[in-house]
Coordinates of C-alpha atoms in Angstrom, one line a residue:
Chain A
X1 CA -47.4 25.1 -39.4
X2 CA -48.2 22.5 -36.7
X3 CA -51.3 21.4 -38.6
X4 CA -49.5 21.2 -41.8
X5 CA -46.9 19.0 -40.1
X6 CA -49.6 16.8 -38.6
X7 CA -51.2 16.4 -42.0
X8 CA -47.9 15.3 -43.4
X9 CA -47.4 12.9 -40.8
X10 CA -50.8 11.4 -41.3
X11 CA -50.3 11.3 -45.0
X12 CA -47.1 9.4 -44.5
X13 CA -48.7 6.9 -42.0
X14 CA -51.5 6.3 -44.6
X15 CA -49.0 5.7 -47.3
X16 CA -47.1 3.4 -45.1
X17 CA -50.3 1.5 -44.3
X18 CA -51.0 1.1 -48.0
X19 CA -47.6 -0.2 -48.7
X20 CA -47.7 -2.5 -45.8
X21 CA -51.2 -3.7 -46.8
X22 CA -50.0 -4.3 -50.4
X23 CA -47.0 -6.0 -49.0
X24 CA -49.0 -8.3 -46.9
X25 CA -51.2 -9.1 -49.7
X26 CA -48.3 -10.3 -51.7
X27 CA -46.5 -11.8 -48.7
X28 CA -45.3 -15.2 -49.1
X29 CA -43.7 -17.3 -46.3
X30 CA -41.1 -20.0 -46.1
X31 CA -41.4 -22.7 -43.5
X32 CA -38.4 -25.0 -43.0
X33 CA -38.7 -27.7 -40.4
X34 CA -37.8 -31.2 -39.4
X35 CA -39.3 -34.2 -40.8
X36 CA -42.6 -34.6 -38.8
X37 CA -42.1 -38.3 -38.9
X38 CA -38.8 -37.9 -36.9
X39 CA -40.3 -36.8 -33.5
X40 CA -37.5 -35.6 -31.4
X41 CA -39.5 -33.6 -28.8
X42 CA -42.3 -31.0 -28.4
X43 CA -41.9 -27.6 -29.9
X44 CA -40.0 -25.4 -27.6
X45 CA -39.0 -21.7 -27.4
X46 CA -39.6 -19.4 -30.4
X47 CA -36.8 -17.0 -31.3
X48 CA -36.7 -14.1 -33.7
X49 CA -33.5 -13.4 -35.6
X50 CA -32.7 -9.9 -36.8
X51 CA -31.4 -9.3 -40.4
X52 CA -27.8 -8.6 -40.3
X53 CA -26.8 -11.5 -38.2
X54 CA -27.4 -10.4 -34.6
X55 CA -28.3 -12.6 -31.8
X56 CA -31.8 -14.2 -32.0
X57 CA -34.0 -13.3 -29.0
X58 CA -37.3 -14.8 -27.7
X59 CA -40.1 -13.8 -29.9
X60 CA -42.6 -11.7 -28.1
X61 CA -45.4 -13.2 -30.0
X62 CA -46.9 -16.5 -29.1
X63 CA -49.3 -17.8 -31.8
X64 CA -49.6 -21.5 -32.9
X65 CA -51.5 -20.3 -36.1
X66 CA -48.5 -18.6 -37.5
X67 CA -47.0 -21.9 -38.4
X68 CA -50.0 -22.9 -40.5
X69 CA -50.6 -19.9 -42.9
X70 CA -51.6 -20.1 -46.5
X71 CA -49.2 -19.0 -49.2
X72 CA -46.3 -20.7 -47.3
X73 CA -43.8 -22.8 -49.2
X74 CA -42.8 -25.6 -46.9
X75 CA -39.5 -27.4 -46.8
X76 CA -38.0 -30.2 -44.8
X77 CA -34.7 -30.1 -43.1
X78 CA -32.1 -32.8 -43.7
X79 CA -30.6 -34.9 -41.0
X80 CA -27.3 -33.3 -40.2
X81 CA -25.7 -35.3 -37.3
X82 CA -23.6 -32.5 -36.2
X83 CA -26.0 -29.7 -36.7
X84 CA -26.7 -27.1 -39.3
X85 CA -24.2 -24.6 -40.3
X86 CA -26.6 -22.5 -42.3
X87 CA -29.6 -22.2 -44.5
X88 CA -29.5 -20.2 -47.7
X89 CA -33.0 -19.4 -49.3
X90 CA -32.0 -18.5 -52.8
X91 CA -34.4 -16.0 -54.7
X92 CA -36.4 -15.4 -51.6
X93 CA -39.1 -13.4 -53.4
X94 CA -40.0 -16.3 -55.8
X95 CA -43.1 -18.3 -55.1
X96 CA -41.0 -21.5 -54.5
X97 CA -37.5 -20.3 -53.7
X98 CA -34.6 -22.8 -53.4
X99 CA -33.6 -23.7 -50.1
X100 CA -30.0 -24.9 -49.5
X101 CA -28.9 -26.3 -46.2
X102 CA -25.3 -26.7 -45.2
X103 CA -24.6 -29.2 -42.5
X104 CA -21.9 -28.9 -39.9
X105 CA -19.0 -31.3 -40.7
X106 CA -18.3 -33.7 -37.8
X107 CA -14.9 -33.2 -36.5
X108 CA -12.4 -35.2 -34.3
X109 CA -13.8 -36.4 -31.1
X110 CA -10.7 -35.0 -29.3
X111 CA -7.2 -36.3 -28.8
X112 CA -7.4 -40.0 -28.7
X113 CA -5.1 -42.6 -27.2
X114 CA -4.1 -45.6 -29.1
X115 CA -5.2 -48.9 -27.9
X116 CA -2.8 -51.8 -28.2
X117 CA -4.9 -54.0 -30.5
X118 CA -5.8 -51.1 -32.9
X119 CA -8.3 -48.5 -32.6
X120 CA -8.4 -45.4 -30.4
X121 CA -9.8 -44.7 -26.9
Chain B
X1 CA -21.2 -50.2 -58.7
X2 CA -22.2 -49.7 -55.1
X3 CA -19.4 -48.6 -52.8
X4 CA -19.5 -50.0 -49.3
X5 CA -20.0 -47.4 -46.5
X6 CA -19.8 -44.7 -49.1
X7 CA -22.2 -41.8 -49.9
X8 CA -22.3 -41.5 -53.7
X9 CA -23.5 -38.4 -55.4
X10 CA -23.6 -37.1 -58.9
X11 CA -22.8 -33.5 -59.0
X12 CA -23.8 -31.3 -61.8
X13 CA -21.4 -28.3 -61.0
X14 CA -18.6 -28.5 -58.6
X15 CA -16.2 -25.5 -58.1
X16 CA -13.2 -25.0 -56.1
X17 CA -13.0 -22.3 -53.5
X18 CA -11.6 -19.6 -55.8
X19 CA -13.4 -20.9 -58.9
X20 CA -10.2 -21.5 -60.9
X21 CA -12.0 -24.8 -61.6
X22 CA -15.6 -24.0 -62.2
X23 CA -18.9 -25.7 -62.4
X24 CA -17.4 -29.1 -63.3
X25 CA -19.8 -32.1 -63.4
X26 CA -18.7 -35.0 -61.3
X27 CA -20.3 -38.4 -62.0
X28 CA -19.1 -40.1 -58.8
X29 CA -18.6 -37.8 -55.9
X30 CA -17.8 -40.3 -53.3
X31 CA -17.6 -39.6 -49.4
X32 CA -16.4 -42.7 -47.6
X33 CA -18.0 -43.1 -44.2
X34 CA -20.3 -40.5 -45.2
X35 CA -23.5 -42.4 -44.5
X36 CA -25.5 -41.7 -41.3
X37 CA -27.3 -45.0 -41.3
X38 CA -27.2 -46.9 -38.0
X39 CA -26.4 -50.3 -39.7
X40 CA -23.0 -48.9 -40.6
X41 CA -22.1 -48.2 -37.1
X42 CA -21.6 -51.9 -36.2
X43 CA -18.3 -51.7 -38.0
X44 CA -15.6 -49.5 -36.5
X45 CA -14.9 -46.3 -38.6
X46 CA -11.4 -47.3 -39.6
X47 CA -12.7 -50.6 -41.0
X48 CA -15.5 -48.8 -42.7
X49 CA -13.2 -46.3 -44.2
X50 CA -10.8 -49.1 -45.3
X51 CA -13.7 -51.1 -47.0
X52 CA -14.8 -47.8 -48.7
X53 CA -11.3 -47.2 -50.1
X54 CA -11.1 -50.9 -51.3
X55 CA -14.1 -50.5 -53.3
X56 CA -13.3 -47.0 -54.8
X57 CA -9.7 -48.1 -55.8
X58 CA -11.0 -51.4 -57.2
X59 CA -13.6 -49.4 -59.2
X60 CA -10.9 -46.9 -60.6
X61 CA -8.3 -49.6 -61.2
X62 CA -10.4 -52.1 -63.1
X63 CA -12.0 -49.6 -65.4
X64 CA -10.7 -49.5 -68.9
X65 CA -8.9 -47.3 -69.1
X66 CA -8.4 -46.7 -65.4
X67 CA -10.2 -43.9 -64.0
X68 CA -8.4 -41.0 -62.3
X69 CA -9.2 -40.5 -58.5
X70 CA -8.9 -36.9 -57.1
X71 CA -9.0 -36.7 -53.3
X72 CA -10.3 -33.2 -52.5
X73 CA -9.0 -31.2 -49.5
X74 CA -10.1 -27.7 -48.5
X75 CA -10.4 -27.0 -52.3
X76 CA -8.3 -23.9 -51.9
X77 CA -5.6 -24.8 -54.5
X78 CA -5.7 -22.6 -57.6
X79 CA -3.4 -24.7 -59.8
X80 CA -4.5 -27.8 -61.6
X81 CA -2.8 -30.0 -58.9
X82 CA -6.5 -30.6 -58.2
X83 CA -8.2 -31.1 -61.3
X84 CA -11.1 -33.5 -61.0
X85 CA -12.7 -35.6 -63.7
X86 CA -15.4 -38.0 -63.0
X87 CA -14.3 -39.6 -59.6
X88 CA -13.8 -37.6 -56.6
X89 CA -13.1 -38.7 -53.1
X90 CA -14.0 -36.5 -50.2
X91 CA -12.0 -37.5 -47.2
X92 CA -14.0 -35.5 -44.6
X93 CA -14.6 -38.5 -42.5
X94 CA -11.0 -39.3 -42.1
X95 CA -10.6 -37.0 -39.1
X96 CA -9.3 -39.0 -36.2
X97 CA -6.6 -37.6 -34.2
X98 CA -4.6 -39.6 -31.6
X99 CA -1.2 -39.4 -29.9
X100 CA 1.2 -42.1 -30.8
X101 CA 1.7 -44.7 -28.1
X102 CA 5.0 -44.0 -26.4
X103 CA 6.2 -47.6 -26.6
X104 CA 6.1 -47.1 -30.5
X105 CA 8.8 -44.4 -30.5
X106 CA 12.3 -45.4 -31.3
X107 CA 15.0 -44.4 -28.5
X108 CA 16.7 -42.2 -31.2
X109 CA 13.5 -40.2 -31.9
X110 CA 12.8 -39.8 -28.0
X111 CA 16.3 -38.5 -27.4
X112 CA 16.0 -36.0 -30.3
X113 CA 12.5 -34.9 -29.5
X114 CA 13.0 -34.3 -25.9
X115 CA 14.7 -30.8 -26.0
X116 CA 11.8 -29.4 -28.1
X117 CA 9.1 -31.3 -26.3
X118 CA 8.0 -33.0 -29.6
X119 CA 4.8 -35.1 -29.4
X120 CA 4.0 -37.2 -32.4
X121 CA 0.3 -37.1 -33.2
X122 CA -1.3 -39.3 -35.8
X123 CA -3.8 -37.3 -37.8
X124 CA -6.1 -38.7 -40.5
X125 CA -5.6 -36.9 -43.8
X126 CA -9.1 -35.4 -44.0
X127 CA -8.8 -33.5 -40.7
X128 CA -9.3 -29.8 -41.2
X129 CA -6.4 -27.7 -39.7
X130 CA -8.8 -25.7 -37.7
X131 CA -10.1 -28.8 -36.0
X132 CA -6.6 -30.0 -35.5
X133 CA -5.6 -26.8 -33.8
X134 CA -8.7 -27.1 -31.6
X135 CA -8.0 -30.7 -30.5
X136 CA -4.4 -30.1 -29.9
X137 CA -4.9 -26.8 -28.1
X138 CA -7.3 -28.4 -25.7
X139 CA -4.7 -31.0 -25.0
X140 CA -2.1 -28.4 -24.4
X141 CA -0.2 -29.0 -27.7
X142 CA 0.2 -27.0 -30.9
X143 CA 1.4 -27.4 -34.5
X144 CA 4.8 -25.9 -35.0
X145 CA 3.7 -24.0 -38.1
X146 CA 0.7 -23.8 -40.5
X147 CA -0.4 -21.9 -43.5
X148 CA -1.7 -18.2 -43.2
X149 CA -5.2 -19.7 -42.7
X150 CA -6.8 -22.8 -41.4
X151 CA -9.4 -24.2 -43.9
X152 CA -7.1 -26.8 -45.4
X153 CA -7.3 -30.4 -44.8
X154 CA -4.0 -31.8 -43.6
X155 CA -3.2 -34.0 -46.5
X156 CA -3.9 -31.3 -48.9
X157 CA -1.9 -28.9 -46.8
X158 CA 1.2 -30.9 -47.0
X159 CA 0.7 -32.3 -50.5
X160 CA 1.2 -28.8 -52.0
X161 CA 3.9 -27.5 -49.7
X162 CA 1.8 -25.2 -47.6
X163 CA 4.0 -23.1 -45.4
X164 CA 3.9 -20.3 -42.8
X165 CA 6.8 -18.1 -41.9
X166 CA 8.3 -19.7 -38.9
X167 CA 12.0 -19.1 -39.5
X168 CA 13.3 -22.1 -37.8
X169 CA 10.8 -24.6 -38.8
X170 CA 9.9 -24.4 -42.6
X171 CA 6.7 -25.7 -44.2
X172 CA 4.0 -27.8 -42.6
X173 CA 5.4 -30.9 -44.4
X174 CA 8.8 -30.4 -42.6
X175 CA 7.1 -31.2 -39.3
X176 CA 5.9 -34.5 -40.5
X177 CA 7.4 -37.7 -39.1
X178 CA 5.5 -40.3 -41.1
X179 CA 2.9 -40.7 -43.8
X180 CA 0.5 -43.6 -44.4
X181 CA -0.4 -44.0 -48.0
X182 CA -3.0 -46.3 -49.3
X183 CA -1.6 -47.4 -52.8
X184 CA -4.0 -50.1 -53.8
X185 CA -7.0 -52.0 -52.5
X186 CA -6.1 -53.4 -49.1
X187 CA -2.6 -52.2 -49.3
X188 CA -0.9 -49.4 -47.4
X189 CA 2.6 -48.3 -46.7
X190 CA 3.9 -46.3 -43.6
X191 CA 6.7 -44.1 -44.8
X192 CA 9.3 -42.6 -42.5
X193 CA 12.9 -41.7 -42.8
X194 CA 15.5 -44.4 -42.4
X195 CA 16.5 -42.8 -39.0
X196 CA 13.1 -44.0 -37.9
X197 CA 11.0 -42.3 -35.4
X198 CA 8.7 -45.3 -35.0
X199 CA 9.2 -48.9 -34.4
X200 CA 7.2 -51.3 -36.7
X201 CA 4.6 -51.4 -33.9
X202 CA 3.1 -48.2 -35.5
X203 CA 2.5 -49.8 -38.8
X204 CA 1.1 -52.8 -37.1
X205 CA -1.3 -50.6 -35.1
X206 CA -2.6 -49.1 -38.3
X207 CA -2.9 -52.5 -39.8
X208 CA -4.8 -53.8 -36.7
X209 CA -7.1 -50.7 -36.8
X210 CA -8.0 -50.7 -40.5
X211 CA -7.6 -54.2 -41.7
X212 CA -5.2 -52.9 -44.5
X213 CA -2.0 -54.6 -45.0
X214 CA 0.4 -51.9 -43.8
X215 CA 4.1 -52.1 -44.7
X216 CA 6.6 -50.3 -42.5
X217 CA 8.9 -48.6 -45.0
X218 CA 11.7 -46.7 -43.4
X219 CA 13.3 -45.0 -46.6
X220 CA 14.6 -41.5 -47.0
X221 CA 13.9 -40.9 -50.6
X222 CA 10.2 -42.4 -50.5
X223 CA 9.5 -40.5 -47.4
X224 CA 10.8 -37.2 -48.8
X225 CA 8.7 -37.8 -51.7
X226 CA 5.6 -38.2 -49.7
X227 CA 6.2 -35.0 -47.8
X228 CA 5.1 -33.1 -51.0
X229 CA 3.2 -35.7 -52.8
X230 CA 0.9 -33.6 -55.1
X231 CA -1.8 -35.9 -54.4
X232 CA 0.0 -38.4 -56.8
X233 CA 1.6 -41.2 -54.6
X234 CA -1.7 -42.6 -53.3
X235 CA -4.4 -41.8 -50.8
X236 CA -3.1 -40.0 -47.8
X237 CA -4.8 -42.1 -45.0
X238 CA -2.8 -40.6 -42.0
X239 CA 0.0 -38.3 -41.2
X240 CA 2.1 -38.3 -38.2
X241 CA 2.9 -34.6 -37.3
X242 CA 5.2 -33.6 -34.5
X243 CA 3.3 -31.3 -32.1
X244 CA 4.9 -29.2 -29.4
X245 CA 3.7 -27.8 -26.1
X246 CA 1.0 -25.2 -26.7
X247 CA 2.5 -21.6 -27.1
X248 CA 1.3 -18.1 -27.7
X249 CA 2.6 -15.7 -30.2
X250 CA 3.2 -12.2 -29.3
X251 CA 4.7 -9.2 -31.2
X252 CA 4.0 -6.2 -33.4
X253 CA 3.1 -4.9 -36.8
X254 CA 5.5 -2.1 -37.8
X255 CA 4.6 0.1 -41.0
X256 CA 7.6 1.3 -42.9
X257 CA 8.3 3.4 -46.0
X258 CA 9.8 1.5 -48.9
X259 CA 12.8 3.8 -48.7
X260 CA 13.4 2.8 -45.1
X261 CA 16.6 0.8 -44.8
X262 CA 15.1 -1.3 -42.0
X263 CA 12.6 -2.9 -44.4
X264 CA 15.4 -4.0 -46.7
X265 CA 17.5 -5.3 -43.7
X266 CA 14.5 -7.7 -43.1
X267 CA 13.9 -8.5 -46.6
X268 CA 17.6 -9.0 -47.4
X269 CA 18.8 -10.8 -44.3
X270 CA 16.2 -11.3 -41.8
X271 CA 17.8 -8.6 -39.6
X272 CA 15.0 -7.4 -37.4
X273 CA 17.2 -5.5 -35.0
X274 CA 16.4 -2.2 -36.3
X275 CA 12.7 -2.8 -35.4
X276 CA 12.9 -4.6 -32.1
X277 CA 15.9 -5.3 -29.9
X278 CA 14.6 -8.8 -29.0
X279 CA 16.5 -11.8 -30.5
X280 CA 15.4 -13.3 -33.8
X281 CA 11.5 -13.7 -33.9
X282 CA 9.8 -17.0 -34.3
X283 CA 7.8 -15.6 -37.3
X284 CA 8.6 -12.7 -39.6
X285 CA 6.3 -11.7 -42.4
X286 CA 6.0 -8.5 -44.6
X287 CA 3.3 -7.1 -46.5
X288 CA 4.3 -4.8 -49.3
X289 CA 2.0 -2.3 -51.1
X290 CA 3.3 -2.2 -54.6
X291 CA 1.6 1.1 -55.4
X292 CA 2.8 3.1 -52.4
X293 CA 4.9 6.2 -53.2
X294 CA 8.5 5.8 -51.9
X295 CA 8.0 8.0 -49.1
X296 CA 4.6 6.8 -48.1
X297 CA 5.0 5.7 -44.4
X298 CA 2.8 2.7 -45.0
X299 CA 4.6 1.2 -47.9
X300 CA 5.2 -2.0 -46.1
X301 CA 4.0 -3.7 -42.9
X302 CA 6.5 -5.9 -41.0
X303 CA 5.1 -8.4 -38.6
X304 CA 7.3 -9.8 -36.0
X305 CA 6.0 -12.5 -33.6
X306 CA 7.8 -14.4 -30.7
X307 CA 6.9 -17.5 -29.0
X308 CA 5.9 -17.5 -25.3
X309 CA 4.4 -19.9 -22.8
X310 CA 0.6 -19.6 -22.6
X311 CA -0.7 -16.9 -20.3
X312 CA -4.4 -18.0 -20.4
X313 CA -6.5 -20.9 -21.1
X314 CA -6.5 -22.3 -24.6
X315 CA -9.1 -20.5 -27.1
X316 CA -9.8 -21.1 -30.7
X317 CA -10.1 -18.5 -33.3
X318 CA -12.9 -16.0 -33.6
X319 CA -15.4 -16.6 -36.4
X320 CA -14.6 -14.7 -39.6
X321 CA -16.7 -13.7 -42.4
X322 CA -15.6 -12.7 -46.0
X323 CA -14.6 -9.0 -46.1
X324 CA -16.9 -8.4 -49.1
X325 CA -19.7 -10.3 -50.8
X326 CA -18.5 -12.4 -53.8
X327 CA -20.6 -10.5 -56.2
X328 CA -19.4 -7.3 -54.8
X329 CA -15.8 -8.4 -55.3
X330 CA -16.6 -9.4 -58.9
X331 CA -18.0 -6.0 -59.5
X332 CA -14.8 -4.5 -58.3
X333 CA -12.9 -6.9 -60.5
X334 CA -14.8 -5.7 -63.4
X335 CA -14.7 -1.9 -62.6
X336 CA -11.0 -1.6 -61.7
X337 CA -9.6 -2.4 -65.2
X338 CA -12.0 0.2 -66.6
X339 CA -10.9 2.7 -64.0
X340 CA -7.4 1.9 -64.7
X341 CA -7.7 3.1 -68.2
X342 CA -9.6 6.3 -67.3
X343 CA -7.7 7.5 -64.2
X344 CA -4.0 8.5 -64.2
X345 CA -1.7 6.1 -62.3
X346 CA -1.0 8.5 -59.4
X347 CA -4.9 8.7 -58.7
X348 CA -5.4 5.0 -59.0
X349 CA -2.4 4.2 -56.7
X350 CA -3.6 6.7 -54.1
X351 CA -6.9 5.0 -54.1
X352 CA -5.5 1.6 -53.7
X353 CA -3.0 2.7 -51.0
X354 CA -5.8 4.3 -49.1
X355 CA -7.7 1.0 -49.2
X356 CA -4.7 -0.9 -48.1
X357 CA -4.0 1.5 -45.3
X358 CA -7.5 1.0 -44.0
X359 CA -7.0 -2.7 -43.7
X360 CA -3.6 -2.9 -42.0
X361 CA -2.5 -0.7 -39.0
X362 CA 0.3 -0.5 -36.6
X363 CA -0.6 -2.6 -33.6
X364 CA 0.7 -4.8 -31.0
X365 CA -0.3 -8.5 -31.8
X366 CA -1.4 -11.1 -29.4
X367 CA -0.9 -12.9 -27.3
X368 CA -2.6 -15.3 -29.7
X369 CA -2.6 -19.1 -29.9
X370 CA -1.2 -20.2 -33.2
X371 CA -4.7 -21.2 -34.5
X372 CA -5.8 -17.7 -33.7
X373 CA -2.9 -16.0 -35.3
X374 CA -3.5 -18.2 -38.5
X375 CA -7.3 -18.7 -38.4
X376 CA -10.2 -18.5 -40.8
X377 CA -9.9 -16.7 -44.0
X378 CA -11.7 -13.5 -44.8
X379 CA -11.3 -13.8 -48.6
X380 CA -14.5 -13.7 -50.6
X381 CA -14.8 -17.2 -52.2
X382 CA -15.1 -17.5 -56.0
X383 CA -13.0 -14.7 -57.0
X384 CA -9.4 -15.2 -55.9
X385 CA -6.2 -15.5 -58.0
X386 CA -2.8 -15.9 -56.8
X387 CA 0.7 -17.0 -57.6
X388 CA 3.6 -17.4 -55.3
X389 CA 7.4 -17.5 -56.2
X390 CA 10.1 -18.8 -54.0
X391 CA 13.8 -17.9 -54.2
X392 CA 17.0 -17.9 -52.4
X393 CA 16.9 -15.0 -49.6
X394 CA 20.4 -14.0 -51.0
X395 CA 18.3 -12.6 -53.9
X396 CA 15.7 -11.2 -51.5
X397 CA 16.2 -7.6 -52.1
X398 CA 16.7 -7.8 -55.9
X399 CA 13.8 -10.3 -56.3
X400 CA 11.3 -8.3 -54.2
X401 CA 12.4 -5.0 -56.0
X402 CA 12.0 -6.7 -59.5
X403 CA 8.5 -7.8 -58.6
X404 CA 7.4 -4.4 -57.2
X405 CA 8.9 -2.7 -60.4
X406 CA 7.1 -5.1 -62.5
X407 CA 3.8 -4.5 -60.8
X408 CA 4.4 -0.7 -61.2
X409 CA 5.2 -1.0 -64.9
X410 CA 1.9 -3.0 -65.3
X411 CA 0.2 -0.2 -63.4
X412 CA 1.6 2.3 -65.8
X413 CA -0.4 0.3 -68.6
X414 CA -3.6 0.3 -66.5
X415 CA -3.2 -3.2 -65.1
X416 CA -3.5 -3.3 -61.4
X417 CA -3.2 -5.9 -58.8
X418 CA -6.2 -6.0 -56.4
X419 CA -4.2 -7.2 -53.5
X420 CA -0.9 -6.6 -51.5
X421 CA 2.3 -8.7 -51.7
X422 CA 2.8 -11.2 -48.9
X423 CA 6.5 -11.8 -48.2
X424 CA 7.4 -14.8 -45.8
X425 CA 10.6 -16.7 -45.1
X426 CA 11.6 -20.2 -44.4
X427 CA 14.6 -22.6 -44.4
X428 CA 15.4 -25.4 -46.9
X429 CA 12.8 -28.1 -47.1
X430 CA 13.6 -31.7 -46.6
X431 CA 11.0 -32.7 -49.2
X432 CA 12.1 -33.6 -52.7
X433 CA 9.6 -31.2 -54.2
X434 CA 9.8 -28.7 -51.4
X435 CA 9.7 -25.3 -52.9
X436 CA 12.3 -23.9 -50.6
X437 CA 15.5 -25.0 -52.1
X438 CA 18.1 -22.6 -50.6
X439 CA 19.5 -22.5 -47.0
X440 CA 17.0 -19.6 -46.4
X441 CA 14.2 -18.6 -48.7
X442 CA 11.9 -15.8 -49.4
X443 CA 8.4 -16.5 -50.6
X444 CA 6.5 -13.8 -52.4
X445 CA 2.8 -14.2 -52.7
X446 CA 1.1 -12.2 -55.4
X447 CA -2.6 -12.4 -54.6
X448 CA -5.4 -10.6 -56.1
X449 CA -9.1 -10.5 -56.9
X450 CA -9.4 -11.9 -60.3
X451 CA -9.5 -9.3 -63.2
X452 CA -8.9 -9.5 -66.9
X453 CA -5.5 -8.4 -66.2
X454 CA -4.4 -10.8 -63.5
X455 CA -2.7 -13.4 -65.8
X456 CA -0.7 -10.8 -67.5
X457 CA 0.3 -9.3 -64.0
X458 CA 1.4 -12.7 -62.9
X459 CA 3.3 -13.4 -66.0
X460 CA 5.2 -9.9 -65.6
X461 CA 6.2 -11.1 -62.2
X462 CA 7.7 -14.3 -63.3
X463 CA 9.4 -12.6 -66.3
X464 CA 10.9 -9.9 -64.0
X465 CA 12.5 -12.7 -61.9
X466 CA 13.8 -14.4 -65.1
X467 CA 15.2 -11.0 -66.5
X468 CA 17.0 -10.5 -63.1
X469 CA 18.6 -13.8 -63.5
X470 CA 17.0 -15.1 -60.2
X471 CA 16.1 -18.8 -60.1
X472 CA 12.7 -19.4 -58.6
X473 CA 10.2 -22.0 -57.9
X474 CA 6.4 -21.7 -57.4
X475 CA 3.8 -22.8 -55.0
X476 CA 2.3 -26.0 -56.2
X477 CA -1.1 -25.0 -55.0
X478 CA -1.2 -21.7 -56.7
X479 CA -1.1 -20.4 -60.3
X480 CA 2.5 -21.0 -61.6
X481 CA 4.9 -20.7 -64.3
X482 CA 6.3 -24.2 -64.1
X483 CA 7.3 -26.2 -67.1
X484 CA 8.9 -29.6 -67.4
X485 CA 12.1 -27.9 -68.2
X486 CA 11.6 -25.5 -65.3
X487 CA 11.0 -28.3 -62.8
X488 CA 14.1 -30.0 -64.0
X489 CA 16.2 -26.9 -63.6
X490 CA 14.8 -26.1 -60.2
X491 CA 14.7 -29.5 -58.6
X492 CA 17.4 -31.2 -60.5
X493 CA 17.9 -34.8 -59.4
X494 CA 15.3 -34.5 -56.7
X495 CA 12.7 -34.5 -59.3
X496 CA 13.9 -37.6 -60.9
X497 CA 14.1 -39.2 -57.4
X498 CA 10.5 -38.2 -56.8
X499 CA 9.4 -39.8 -59.9
X500 CA 11.4 -43.0 -59.0
X501 CA 9.8 -43.0 -55.6
X502 CA 6.4 -42.7 -57.2
X503 CA 7.0 -45.6 -59.5
X504 CA 8.3 -47.8 -56.6
X505 CA 5.0 -47.0 -54.6
X506 CA 2.7 -47.2 -57.6
X507 CA 4.4 -50.0 -59.7
X508 CA 1.5 -50.6 -62.2
X509 CA 0.6 -48.3 -65.0
X510 CA -3.0 -48.5 -63.7
X511 CA -2.1 -47.2 -60.2
X512 CA 0.0 -44.4 -61.8
X513 CA -3.0 -43.3 -64.0
X514 CA -5.5 -43.5 -61.1
X515 CA -3.2 -41.1 -59.1
X516 CA -2.1 -39.2 -62.0
X517 CA -3.0 -35.7 -63.2
X518 CA -2.6 -33.4 -66.3
X519 CA -0.1 -31.3 -64.2
X520 CA 2.1 -34.2 -63.6
X521 CA 2.2 -35.1 -67.2
X522 CA 2.8 -31.6 -68.3
X523 CA 5.7 -31.2 -65.8
X524 CA 7.3 -34.6 -66.6
X525 CA 6.6 -35.9 -63.2
X526 CA 4.4 -39.0 -64.2

């Protein structure tokens, strides 16, 4: 019984490995980053964001090579003065998916005070 | 033609929030002051915006024939009040907010505003209500009322008569003290009532800030026209709203069976004493499940909210996401009409009532700041439909009953509303085209996910009121039953005054065409 269970477990593990390997073989990546000409500072912390919208946490993997893989579709982020609201990758399983970026809309600076000669402080 | 300080885009497919206008190409989608180039920053923002408006209006007015200019807001409207052609102005950069300098207030206004702590705040028309709530809240101020959600821009909010259910206040436009309209290149007018709140110094300040020639125009009729302008009187540059000291809302949601006389005491005469001994609430709203059996204890949910002084530091609303994905909601929209023909009405109504009960529960509400109580929408974009009818509260019980009965009759034919009736209340509006015409009014909103049956259901509601002999108006920003004859009947001489005011503000045929719309023409308001 125990032996049978172990064999079953190994079979499932093998199957998973095959599926994973096939998956990796087909893997495509999407890189979305800033315009390299617009240097704003050195690369900082790397975060990993879970599916479902939970908080991003520090990625335990540190590997500069991950940013430079083949089969990576590369996209350049726009300048969004107030930040980025979100990024939609349409049809992510396609070789060259559409990337749609929504900027944050700049809002009021706060409640201003009128200046005598026009304008607001 | 190049437009100064303006981002110009050609859009291939523009849709409004609810997709009642869908995938429309827009040749000139213009965002004044939408450029992020540093060269522009040498010119102050109000001057950049005025220059952009000059160029856009010149472009539209000089074309043969003149090009219609549509200014979009939050794009929530479902009616054709916003029905873009080839030129659209996106006012997102018009978002400055400033308190009006006290020396610009008239003595009469100061005296009248003091008891309520009124603070006039000049708000540019493109400001989002959520941003406005945030800015005011951080300064210890708040709007007196708002719509049920906060995604509108201020100009669009008032242009369509958006309202809440603050019993003593009315709609958002009833808290407006002045409106600055740009009517032609380089020309603007500051409209306010003849009992002016502001000295000419305010118009002079706008002129000094923008470079526009701003005429101070204290005129009751033109101001009342501009309070609900339907986007047709010019570009709404700024609005002065009266804010009040920050407050919290606290209260309860009470579920009631539709046979409960306490429900009809509220719906008939705003008598809330059977539900809560405290004096009249600041806000009263009712949700009615049209498919609840009479004895179901959750046939309606009455929300009662009272004002109180803040008990904690200001906070904005929590983030909200759509309750369901848009494609899921469209799947529901496709399936329910099929299910409605297969399943007997009692089964369908039980299913729908169970879903509704899952979303609304008895609870204490608050304390919430107004921007939290009426915060972001959870509606899925792209699949909403709605109409709202407004009638004298004297007809409240009969009117609401007629609508519920109409919905039940539709259900017996397999046509279901995928929503719940929202009932709100408000006093007579001061605006010429304000929907609230009686001393106290009942608003009944009939929202739904869109289905093949939604239009028939809406028509059944309108016909039920006609059959009951109840005169009604409709929300300008929602799907409506209005005709030219209906507008004349509902608004009478006020409609003619609104048209006269429009012609006074926009004296040339070209101006009228630039700020015109098919809806205006259809309703005899152009």
